[in-house]
Coordinates of C-alpha atoms in Angstrom, one line a residue:
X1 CA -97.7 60.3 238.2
X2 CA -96.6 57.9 235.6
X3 CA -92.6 57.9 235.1
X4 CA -91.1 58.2 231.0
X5 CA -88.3 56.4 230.2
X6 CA -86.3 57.9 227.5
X7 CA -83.3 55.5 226.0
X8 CA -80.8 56.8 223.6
X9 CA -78.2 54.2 221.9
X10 CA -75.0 56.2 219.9
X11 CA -72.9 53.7 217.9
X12 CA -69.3 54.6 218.2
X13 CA -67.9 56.5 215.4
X14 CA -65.4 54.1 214.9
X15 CA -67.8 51.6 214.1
X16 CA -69.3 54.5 211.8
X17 CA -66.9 55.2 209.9
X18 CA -66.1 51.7 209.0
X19 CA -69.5 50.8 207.9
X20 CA -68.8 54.2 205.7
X21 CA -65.5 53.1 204.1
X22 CA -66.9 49.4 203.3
X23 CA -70.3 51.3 202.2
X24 CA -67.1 53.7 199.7
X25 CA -65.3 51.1 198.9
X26 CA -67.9 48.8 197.0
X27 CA -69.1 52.1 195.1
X28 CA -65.6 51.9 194.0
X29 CA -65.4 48.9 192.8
X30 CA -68.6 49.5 191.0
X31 CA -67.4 52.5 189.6
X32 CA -64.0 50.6 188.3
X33 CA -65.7 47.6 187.3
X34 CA -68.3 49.6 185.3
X35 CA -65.4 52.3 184.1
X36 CA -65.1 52.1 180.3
X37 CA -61.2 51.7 179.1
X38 CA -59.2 54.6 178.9
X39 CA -59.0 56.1 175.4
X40 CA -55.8 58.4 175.8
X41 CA -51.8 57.2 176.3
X42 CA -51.7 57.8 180.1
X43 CA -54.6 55.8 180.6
X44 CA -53.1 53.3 178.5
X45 CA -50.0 53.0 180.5
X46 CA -51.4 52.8 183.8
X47 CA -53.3 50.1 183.0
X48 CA -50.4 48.3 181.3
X49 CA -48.7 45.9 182.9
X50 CA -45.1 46.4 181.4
X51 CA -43.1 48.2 183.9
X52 CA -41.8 51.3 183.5
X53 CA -44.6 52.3 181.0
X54 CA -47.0 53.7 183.5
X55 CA -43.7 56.1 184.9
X56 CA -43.4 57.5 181.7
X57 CA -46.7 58.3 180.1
X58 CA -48.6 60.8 182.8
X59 CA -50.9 63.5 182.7
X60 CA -49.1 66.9 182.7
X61 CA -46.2 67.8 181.0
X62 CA -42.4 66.0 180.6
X63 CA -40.6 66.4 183.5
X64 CA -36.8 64.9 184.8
X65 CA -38.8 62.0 186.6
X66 CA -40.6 61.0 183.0
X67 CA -37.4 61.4 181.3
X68 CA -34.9 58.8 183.2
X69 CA -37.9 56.6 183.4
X70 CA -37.8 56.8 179.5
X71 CA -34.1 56.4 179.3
X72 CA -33.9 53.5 181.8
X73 CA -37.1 51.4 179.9
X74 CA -35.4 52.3 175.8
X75 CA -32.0 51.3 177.4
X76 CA -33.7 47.5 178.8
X77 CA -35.7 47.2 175.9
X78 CA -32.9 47.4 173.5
X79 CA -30.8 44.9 175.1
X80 CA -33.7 42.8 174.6
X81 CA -34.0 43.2 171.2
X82 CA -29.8 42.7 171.0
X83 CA -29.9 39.7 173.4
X84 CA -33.2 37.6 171.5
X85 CA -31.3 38.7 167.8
X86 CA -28.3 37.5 169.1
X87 CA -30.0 34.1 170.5
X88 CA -32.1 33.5 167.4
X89 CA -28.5 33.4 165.0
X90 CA -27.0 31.4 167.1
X91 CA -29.8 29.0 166.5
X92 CA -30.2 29.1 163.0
X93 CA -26.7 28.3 162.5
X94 CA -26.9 25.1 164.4
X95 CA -23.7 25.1 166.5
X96 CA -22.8 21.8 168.0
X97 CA -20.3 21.1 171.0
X98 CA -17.6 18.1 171.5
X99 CA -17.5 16.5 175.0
X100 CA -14.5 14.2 175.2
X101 CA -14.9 11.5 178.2
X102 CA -13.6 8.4 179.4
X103 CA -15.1 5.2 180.7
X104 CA -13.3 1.9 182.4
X105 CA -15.4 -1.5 181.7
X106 CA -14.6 -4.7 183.2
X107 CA -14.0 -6.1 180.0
X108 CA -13.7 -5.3 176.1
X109 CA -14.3 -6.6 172.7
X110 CA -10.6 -7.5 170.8
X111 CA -11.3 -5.2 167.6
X112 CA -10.6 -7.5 164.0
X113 CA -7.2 -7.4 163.0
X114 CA -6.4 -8.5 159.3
X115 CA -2.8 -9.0 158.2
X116 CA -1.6 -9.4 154.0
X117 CA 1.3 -10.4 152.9
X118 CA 2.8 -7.5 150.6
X119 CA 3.4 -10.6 147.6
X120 CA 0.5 -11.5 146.3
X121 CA 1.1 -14.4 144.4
X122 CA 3.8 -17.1 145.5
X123 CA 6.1 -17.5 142.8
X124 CA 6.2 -21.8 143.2
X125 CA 2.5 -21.9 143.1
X126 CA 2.3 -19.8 139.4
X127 CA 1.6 -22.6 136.9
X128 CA 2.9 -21.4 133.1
X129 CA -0.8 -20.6 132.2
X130 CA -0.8 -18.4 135.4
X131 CA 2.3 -16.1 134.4
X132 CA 0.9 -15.9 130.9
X133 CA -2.4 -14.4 132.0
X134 CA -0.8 -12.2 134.8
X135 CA 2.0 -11.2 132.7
X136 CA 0.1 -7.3 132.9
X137 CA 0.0 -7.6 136.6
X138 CA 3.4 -9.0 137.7
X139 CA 5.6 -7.8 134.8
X140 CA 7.1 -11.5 134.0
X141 CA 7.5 -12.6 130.7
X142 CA 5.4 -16.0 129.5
X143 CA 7.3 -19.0 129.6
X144 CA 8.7 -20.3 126.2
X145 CA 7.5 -23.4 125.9
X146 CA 8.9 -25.7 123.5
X147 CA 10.6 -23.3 121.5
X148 CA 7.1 -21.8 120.8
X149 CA 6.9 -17.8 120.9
X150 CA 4.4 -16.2 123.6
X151 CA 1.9 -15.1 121.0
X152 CA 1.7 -18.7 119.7
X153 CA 0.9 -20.4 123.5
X154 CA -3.2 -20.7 124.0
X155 CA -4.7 -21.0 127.7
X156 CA -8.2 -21.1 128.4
X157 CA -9.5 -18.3 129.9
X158 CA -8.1 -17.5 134.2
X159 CA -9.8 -18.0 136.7
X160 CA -8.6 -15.5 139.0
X161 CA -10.5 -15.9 142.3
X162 CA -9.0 -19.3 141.6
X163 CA -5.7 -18.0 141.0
X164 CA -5.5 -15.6 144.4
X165 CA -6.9 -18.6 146.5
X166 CA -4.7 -21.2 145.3
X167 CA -1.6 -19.0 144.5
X168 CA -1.5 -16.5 147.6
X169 CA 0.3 -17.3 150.9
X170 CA -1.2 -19.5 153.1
X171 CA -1.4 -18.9 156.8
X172 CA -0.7 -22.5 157.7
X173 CA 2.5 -22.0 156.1
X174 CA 3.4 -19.0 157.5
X175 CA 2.0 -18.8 161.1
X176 CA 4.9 -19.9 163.2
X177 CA 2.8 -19.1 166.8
X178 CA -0.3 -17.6 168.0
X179 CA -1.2 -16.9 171.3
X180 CA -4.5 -14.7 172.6
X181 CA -4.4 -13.6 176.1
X182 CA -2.2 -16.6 177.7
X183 CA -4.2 -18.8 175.3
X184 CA -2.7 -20.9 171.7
X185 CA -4.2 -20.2 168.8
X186 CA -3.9 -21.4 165.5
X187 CA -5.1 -20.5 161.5
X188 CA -8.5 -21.6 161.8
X189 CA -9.4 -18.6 164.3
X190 CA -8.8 -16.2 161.2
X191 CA -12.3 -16.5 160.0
X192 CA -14.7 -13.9 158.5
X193 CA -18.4 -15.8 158.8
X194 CA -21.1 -14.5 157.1
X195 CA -25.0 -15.6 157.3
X196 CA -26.1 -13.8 153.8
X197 CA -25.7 -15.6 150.4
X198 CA -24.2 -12.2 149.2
X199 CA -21.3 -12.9 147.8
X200 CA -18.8 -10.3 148.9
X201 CA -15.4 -11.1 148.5
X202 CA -13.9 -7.7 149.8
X203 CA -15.1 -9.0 153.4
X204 CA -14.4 -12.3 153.1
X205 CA -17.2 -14.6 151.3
X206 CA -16.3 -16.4 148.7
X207 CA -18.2 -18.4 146.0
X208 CA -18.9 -21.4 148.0
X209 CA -21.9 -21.5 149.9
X210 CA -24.2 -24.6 151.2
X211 CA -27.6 -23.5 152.7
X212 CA -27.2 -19.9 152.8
X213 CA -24.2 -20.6 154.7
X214 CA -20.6 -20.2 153.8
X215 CA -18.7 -23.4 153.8
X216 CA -16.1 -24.1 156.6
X217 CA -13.3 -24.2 153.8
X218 CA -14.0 -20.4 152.8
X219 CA -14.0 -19.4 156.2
X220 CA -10.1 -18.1 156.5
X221 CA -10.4 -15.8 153.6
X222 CA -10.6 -12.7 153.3
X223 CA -9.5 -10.5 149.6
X224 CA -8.1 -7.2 149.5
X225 CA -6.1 -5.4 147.4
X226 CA -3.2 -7.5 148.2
X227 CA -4.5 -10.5 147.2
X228 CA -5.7 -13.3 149.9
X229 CA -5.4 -11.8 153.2
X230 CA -6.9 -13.2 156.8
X231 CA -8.5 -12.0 159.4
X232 CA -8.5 -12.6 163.0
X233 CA -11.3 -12.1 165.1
X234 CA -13.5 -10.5 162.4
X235 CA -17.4 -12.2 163.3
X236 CA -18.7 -10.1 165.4
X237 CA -21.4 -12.6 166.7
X238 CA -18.5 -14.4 168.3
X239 CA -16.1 -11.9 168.5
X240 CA -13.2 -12.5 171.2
X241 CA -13.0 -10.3 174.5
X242 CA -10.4 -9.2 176.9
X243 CA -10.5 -8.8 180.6
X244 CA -7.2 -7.0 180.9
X245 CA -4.6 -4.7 179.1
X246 CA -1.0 -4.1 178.5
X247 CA 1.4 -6.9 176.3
X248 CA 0.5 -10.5 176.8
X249 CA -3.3 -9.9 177.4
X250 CA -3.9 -9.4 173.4
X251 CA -3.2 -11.1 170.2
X252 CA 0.8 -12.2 169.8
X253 CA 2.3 -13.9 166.3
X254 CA 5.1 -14.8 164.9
X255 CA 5.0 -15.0 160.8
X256 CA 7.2 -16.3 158.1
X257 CA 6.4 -14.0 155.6
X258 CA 8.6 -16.3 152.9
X259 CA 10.8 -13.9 151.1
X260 CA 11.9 -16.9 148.9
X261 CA 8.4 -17.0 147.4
X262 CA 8.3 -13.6 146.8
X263 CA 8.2 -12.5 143.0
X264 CA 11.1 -11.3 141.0
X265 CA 10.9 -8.0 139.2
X266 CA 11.3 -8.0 135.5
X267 CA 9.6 -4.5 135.0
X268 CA 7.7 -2.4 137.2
X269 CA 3.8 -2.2 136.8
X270 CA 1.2 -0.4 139.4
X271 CA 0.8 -3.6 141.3
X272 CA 4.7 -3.9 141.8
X273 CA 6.1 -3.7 145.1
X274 CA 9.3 -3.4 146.1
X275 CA 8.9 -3.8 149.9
X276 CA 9.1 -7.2 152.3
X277 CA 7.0 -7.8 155.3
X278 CA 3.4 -7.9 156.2
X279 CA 0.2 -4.7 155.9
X280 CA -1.6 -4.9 158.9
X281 CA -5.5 -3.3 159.2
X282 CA -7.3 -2.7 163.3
X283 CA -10.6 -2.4 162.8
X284 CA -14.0 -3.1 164.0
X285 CA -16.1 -5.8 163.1
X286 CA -18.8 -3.8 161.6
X287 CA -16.8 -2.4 158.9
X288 CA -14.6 -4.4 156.0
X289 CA -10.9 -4.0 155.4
X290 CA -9.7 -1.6 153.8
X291 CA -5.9 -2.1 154.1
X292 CA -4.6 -0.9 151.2
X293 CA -5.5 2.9 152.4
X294 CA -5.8 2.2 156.0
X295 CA -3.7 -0.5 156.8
X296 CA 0.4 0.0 158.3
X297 CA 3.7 -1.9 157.7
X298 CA 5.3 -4.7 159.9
X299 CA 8.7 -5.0 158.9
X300 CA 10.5 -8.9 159.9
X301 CA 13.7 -9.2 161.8
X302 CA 11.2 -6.7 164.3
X303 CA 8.6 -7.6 167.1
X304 CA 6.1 -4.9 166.7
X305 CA 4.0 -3.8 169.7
X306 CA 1.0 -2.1 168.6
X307 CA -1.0 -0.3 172.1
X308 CA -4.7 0.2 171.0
X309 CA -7.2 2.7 172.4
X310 CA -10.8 2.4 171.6
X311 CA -12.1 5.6 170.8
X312 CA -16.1 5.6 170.6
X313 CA -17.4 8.9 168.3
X314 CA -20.8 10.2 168.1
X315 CA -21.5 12.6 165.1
X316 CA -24.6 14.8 164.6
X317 CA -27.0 14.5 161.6
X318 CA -27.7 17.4 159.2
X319 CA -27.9 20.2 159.9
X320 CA -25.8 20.5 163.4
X321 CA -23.4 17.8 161.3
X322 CA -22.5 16.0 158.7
X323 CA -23.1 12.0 159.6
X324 CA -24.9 9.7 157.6
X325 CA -27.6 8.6 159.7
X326 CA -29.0 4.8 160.6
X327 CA -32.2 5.7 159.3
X328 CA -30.9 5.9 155.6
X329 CA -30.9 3.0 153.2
X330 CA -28.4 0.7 153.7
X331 CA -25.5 -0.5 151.6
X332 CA -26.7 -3.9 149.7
X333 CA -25.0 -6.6 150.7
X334 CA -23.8 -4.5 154.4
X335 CA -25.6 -4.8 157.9
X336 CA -23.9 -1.9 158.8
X337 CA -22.6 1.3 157.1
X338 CA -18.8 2.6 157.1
X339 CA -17.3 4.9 155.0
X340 CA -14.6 1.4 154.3
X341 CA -18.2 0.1 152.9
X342 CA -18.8 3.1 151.0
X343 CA -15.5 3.3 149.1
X344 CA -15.6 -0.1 148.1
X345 CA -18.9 -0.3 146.5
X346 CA -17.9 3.6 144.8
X347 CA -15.1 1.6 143.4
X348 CA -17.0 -1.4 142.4
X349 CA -19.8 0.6 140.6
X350 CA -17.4 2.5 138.6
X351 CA -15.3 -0.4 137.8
X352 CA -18.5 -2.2 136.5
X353 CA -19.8 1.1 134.4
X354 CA -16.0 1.8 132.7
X355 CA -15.0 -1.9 132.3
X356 CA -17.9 -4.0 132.7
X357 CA -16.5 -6.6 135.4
X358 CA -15.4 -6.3 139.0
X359 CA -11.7 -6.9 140.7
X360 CA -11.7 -10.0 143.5
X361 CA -12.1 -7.6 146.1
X362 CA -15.3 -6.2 145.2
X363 CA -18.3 -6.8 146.6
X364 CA -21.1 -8.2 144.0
X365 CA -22.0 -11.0 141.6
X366 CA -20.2 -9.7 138.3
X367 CA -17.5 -11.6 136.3
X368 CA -14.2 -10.7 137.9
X369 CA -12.0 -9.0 135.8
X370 CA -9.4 -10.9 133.7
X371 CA -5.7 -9.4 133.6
X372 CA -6.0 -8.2 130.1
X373 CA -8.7 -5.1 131.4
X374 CA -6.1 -4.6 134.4
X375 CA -5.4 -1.1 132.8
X376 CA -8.8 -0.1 132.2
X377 CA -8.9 -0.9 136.0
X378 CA -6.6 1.2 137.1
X379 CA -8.2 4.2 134.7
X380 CA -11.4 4.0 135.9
X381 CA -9.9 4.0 140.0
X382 CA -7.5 6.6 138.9
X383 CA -10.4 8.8 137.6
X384 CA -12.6 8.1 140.3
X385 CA -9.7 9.2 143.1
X386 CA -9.8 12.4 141.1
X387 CA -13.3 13.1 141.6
X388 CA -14.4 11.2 144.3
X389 CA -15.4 14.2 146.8
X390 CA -18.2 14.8 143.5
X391 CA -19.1 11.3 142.1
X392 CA -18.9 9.1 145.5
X393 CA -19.2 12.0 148.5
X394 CA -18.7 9.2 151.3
X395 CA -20.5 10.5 154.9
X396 CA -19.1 10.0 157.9
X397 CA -21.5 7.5 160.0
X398 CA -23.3 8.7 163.1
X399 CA -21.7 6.0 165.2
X400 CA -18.1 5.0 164.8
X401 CA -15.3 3.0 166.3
X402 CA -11.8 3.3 165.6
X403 CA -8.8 2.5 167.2
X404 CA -6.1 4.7 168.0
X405 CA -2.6 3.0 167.7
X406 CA 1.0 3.6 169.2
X407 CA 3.3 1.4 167.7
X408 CA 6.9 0.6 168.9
X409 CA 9.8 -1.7 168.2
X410 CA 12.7 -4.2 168.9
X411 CA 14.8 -6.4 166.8
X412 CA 14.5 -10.1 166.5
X413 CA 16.3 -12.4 167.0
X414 CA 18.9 -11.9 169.0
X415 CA 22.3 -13.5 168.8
X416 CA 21.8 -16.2 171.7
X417 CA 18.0 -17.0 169.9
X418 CA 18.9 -16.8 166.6
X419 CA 20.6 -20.7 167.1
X420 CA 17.8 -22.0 168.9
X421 CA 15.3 -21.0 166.8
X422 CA 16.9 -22.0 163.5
X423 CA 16.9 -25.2 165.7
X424 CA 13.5 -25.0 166.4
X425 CA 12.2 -24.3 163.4
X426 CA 14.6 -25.8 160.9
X427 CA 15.6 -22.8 159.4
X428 CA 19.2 -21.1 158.4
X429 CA 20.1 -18.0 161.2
X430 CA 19.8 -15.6 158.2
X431 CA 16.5 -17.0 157.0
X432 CA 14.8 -16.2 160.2
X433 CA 16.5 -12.5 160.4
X434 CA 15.2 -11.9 156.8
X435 CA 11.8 -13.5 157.1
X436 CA 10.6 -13.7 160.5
X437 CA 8.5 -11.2 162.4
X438 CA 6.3 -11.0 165.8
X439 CA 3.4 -8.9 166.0
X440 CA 2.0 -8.1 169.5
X441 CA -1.4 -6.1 169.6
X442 CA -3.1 -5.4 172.9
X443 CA -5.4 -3.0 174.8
X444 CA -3.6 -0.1 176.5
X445 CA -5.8 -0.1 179.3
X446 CA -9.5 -1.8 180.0
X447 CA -11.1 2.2 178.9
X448 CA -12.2 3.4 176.0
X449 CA -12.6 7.2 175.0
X450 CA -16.3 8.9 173.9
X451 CA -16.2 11.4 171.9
X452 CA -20.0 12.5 171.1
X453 CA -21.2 15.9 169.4
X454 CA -24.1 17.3 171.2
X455 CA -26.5 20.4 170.3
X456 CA -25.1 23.6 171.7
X457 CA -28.7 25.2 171.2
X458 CA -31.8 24.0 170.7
X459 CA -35.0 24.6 170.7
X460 CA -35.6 24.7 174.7
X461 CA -32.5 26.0 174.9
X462 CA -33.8 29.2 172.7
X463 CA -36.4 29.6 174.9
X464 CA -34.8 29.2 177.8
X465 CA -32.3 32.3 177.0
X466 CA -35.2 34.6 175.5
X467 CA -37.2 33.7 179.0
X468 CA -33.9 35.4 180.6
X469 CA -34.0 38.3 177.8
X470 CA -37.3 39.3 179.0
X471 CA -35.6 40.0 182.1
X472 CA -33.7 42.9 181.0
X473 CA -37.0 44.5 180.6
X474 CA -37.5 44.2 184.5
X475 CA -34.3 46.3 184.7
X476 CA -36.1 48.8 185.0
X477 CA -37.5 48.1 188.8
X478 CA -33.9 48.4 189.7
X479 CA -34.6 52.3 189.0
X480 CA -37.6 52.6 190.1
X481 CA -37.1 52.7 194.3
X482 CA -33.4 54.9 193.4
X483 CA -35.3 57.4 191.3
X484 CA -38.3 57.5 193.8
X485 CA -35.6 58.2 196.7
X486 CA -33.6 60.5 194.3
X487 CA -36.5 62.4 193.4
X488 CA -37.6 62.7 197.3
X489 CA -34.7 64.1 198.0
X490 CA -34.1 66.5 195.5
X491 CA -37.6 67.7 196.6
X492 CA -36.8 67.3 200.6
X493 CA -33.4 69.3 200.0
X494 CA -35.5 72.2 198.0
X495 CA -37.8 72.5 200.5
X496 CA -35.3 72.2 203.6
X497 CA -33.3 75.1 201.7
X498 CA -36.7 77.1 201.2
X499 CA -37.4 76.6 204.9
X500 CA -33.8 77.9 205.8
X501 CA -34.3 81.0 203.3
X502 CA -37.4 81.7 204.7
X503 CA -36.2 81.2 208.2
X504 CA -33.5 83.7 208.0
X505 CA -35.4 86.2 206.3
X506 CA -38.2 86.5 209.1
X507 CA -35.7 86.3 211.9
X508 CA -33.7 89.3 209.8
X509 CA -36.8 91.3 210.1
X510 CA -37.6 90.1 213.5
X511 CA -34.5 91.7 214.2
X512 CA -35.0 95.0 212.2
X513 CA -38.6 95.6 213.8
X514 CA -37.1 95.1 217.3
X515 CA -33.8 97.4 216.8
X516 CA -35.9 100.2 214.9
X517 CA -37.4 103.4 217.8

């Protein structure tokens, strides 16, 4: 009899059921990926990616959940909006900050230091044609020569660049000592070398040049205001440095300022002075004096100690400053700009458009003035001080160095040097009280301050803090796990309190059935 083998295989329902789910879920993802875009606001929301949006807009009608889910998103969204206004005004007004820091260097540059003697013209060196033609600047009276009236006396014309050079005091005369950090100087290191042939007599060029060169004679001069003035240290291709501060590491003289050759006063005029001693101008070789304005005393029968600080300033450019930039045209005639620069070519081109000529200390090519237009001179500077801030707005430049000065003083000689240096120098004890001076200028310390403007916003900077903003929109997942929990348990406390109600009303009539006959 032949024998049947029946075989039955059952998969486990496990395995079933996943095969099932993997069968559901990729009829899912069909179903998604083939679902057309919701047309109403719910659908809208929960397909948005914004938080908060898809707790608010649901199907069914407003209830407390919807509500502080409402409350929480408005709340975040307005800080936004306040935050990113706020951030966007602060940018358009361009606000700028000031750091302030301070640096050591092994060694600095000595800044130029340019020194006048208040009397511009030495009374022995005026010739009789020279008081004739300065009679409007000095106030003296022309000589009567011969019995002859003024009006009758005839000069040729002045020279007057020749009359400040050979009639202003000369620093071989009056430069008793010089010494520069332990080391003797002497009158022919107060040069002012320039390689343009520019003739620019405010910074020390004269008329005298030899192969676009300036010739060693013209080297020691510089003209200001005051006449023939000199400057020390003041080419800034070899400019002097220091490798250590405090007195006796800097610049020490001792000047005659020669009170004898000063001029007596017949009348006052505008270039009258009435003072004795010596205008002294720190500044930095990139910039010409301007010692008139900028410059301070040194009285004699004093040794002055002047303690410098170089201060380095960085300004911003329009529109987070004011600062002329180095990409704008320069001054003619200037390598570099500085508002010293500025004010003396404002001067000059107004002085040349109201008088038609140009004072010894201005910078150009144009006749120098003769005395007689001294008052149109002073007109045309007296109306341009007026109206400067309109007709000559000066910017501040971008990069600037300045010197910051504390000055103190003792009295010279005393009685046991007054003898030996009358002695010494061949001079009466009261001369050398009345005339002689020291000057000591020197680093405070080997530092020097930077003080730089920088952009308090900026473009990254805006984008940075609106990046943040959009945080404050997330604020809103900082309510969404509290009002999940607070709504769970509002809902778990209902229905714990339903159960309890419920509870005690069965077990109440529980009790009734059982106690009833």
């Amino acid at each position: 009899m032949p024998i049947e083998f029946v075989c039955k295989i059952k998969f486990a329902e496990e395995d079933e059921k996943q095969k099932t789910k993997q069968d559901g879920d990729k009829e899912s993802l069909i179903e998604e990926s083939c679902t057309p875009p919701a047309k109403d606001l719910a659908g809208f929301a929960n397909s948005c990616s914004l938080h908060g949006i898809n707790h608010i807009f649901v199907s069914g009608r407003l209830g407390i959940r919807q509500t502080l889910w409402a409350l929480a998103f408005l709340t975040s969204l307005a800080l936004f909006v306040y935050q990113a206004a706020k951030c966007a005004i602060s940018y358009l007004e361009h606000p700028h900050v000031t750091s302030l820091n301070e640096e050591a260097t092994p060694e600095m540059v000595f800044p130029a230091v340019t020194i006048c003697n208040i009397n511009r013209f030495r009374f022995s060196a005026l010739t009789d044609a020279d008081i004739y033609h300065l009679a409007n600047l000095t106030g003296l009276p022309p000589k009567n020569r011969d019995g002859h009236k003024p009006t009758d006396l005839m000069y040729p014309a002045p020279d007057m660049q020749d009359i400040f050079n050979r009639t202003g005091h000369q620093l071989d005369e009056m430069l008793m000592s010089c010494n520069f950090s332990g080391q003797n100087c002497s009158a022919e290191n107060f040069s002012v070398e320039m390689d343009f042939p520019i003739s620019l007599a405010g910074i020390g060029i004269c008329n005298c040049f030899s192969d676009d060169k300036v010739q060693v004679s013209c080297l020691n001069r510089v003209y200001t205001r005051y006449g023939k003035c000199y400057t020390f240290n003041g080419n800034k291709t070899t400019s002097r440095k220091t490798k250590q501060g405090g007195m006796g590491n800097g610049l020490e003289i001792m000047l005659d300022i020669q009170q004898d050759e000063y001029l007596p006063i017949w009348r006052e005029t505008n270039e009258t002075s009435l003072e004795a001693g010596i205008r002294v101008q720190i500044h930095s070789q990139d910039e010409p004096p301007y010692i008139h304005q900028l410059g301070f005393g040194v009285s004699p029968g004093f040794q002055t100690f002047v303690s410098c600080q170089e201060q380095r300033l960085t300004y911003l450019p329009q529109p987070w400053g004011n600062c002329r930039s180095t990409s704008k045209e320069k001054f003619p005639g200037y390598d570099t700009y500085s508002i010293s620069a500025c004010r003396l070519l404002c001067e000059t081109n107004e002085v040349l458009r109201v008088c038609n000529c140009r004072m010894v200390h201005m910078p150009g090519t144009a006749d120098i003035c003769p005395p007689s237009k001294i008052n149109c001179v002073d007109k045309a500077l007296a109306q341009l001080q007026k109206n400067s801030g309109d007709t000559c707005p000066c910017e501040t430049p971008c990069n600037l160095t300045r010197y910051g000065k504390e000055l103190s003083m003792v009295k010279i000689p005393s009685k046991g040097s007054a003898r030996y240096l009358s002695r010494k120098y061949d001079k009466s004890e009261d001369y050398i009280r009345d005339n002689f001076l020291v000057l000591d200028i020197f680093f405070e310390a080997l530092n020097y301050e930077t003080i730089e403007q920088k952009k308090a916003y900026d473009v990254a900077g805006l984008l940075a803090a609106n990046r943040n903003n959009f945080g404050l929109v997330s604020i809103v997942l900082l309510f969404r796990t509290p009002l999940n929990f607070a709504l769970l348990q509002v809902r778990s406390q209902a229905f714990c309190d339903f159960r309890t109600f419920w509870y005690m009303i069965t077990t109440w009539k529980q009790e009734e059935d059982c106690m009833s006959p």
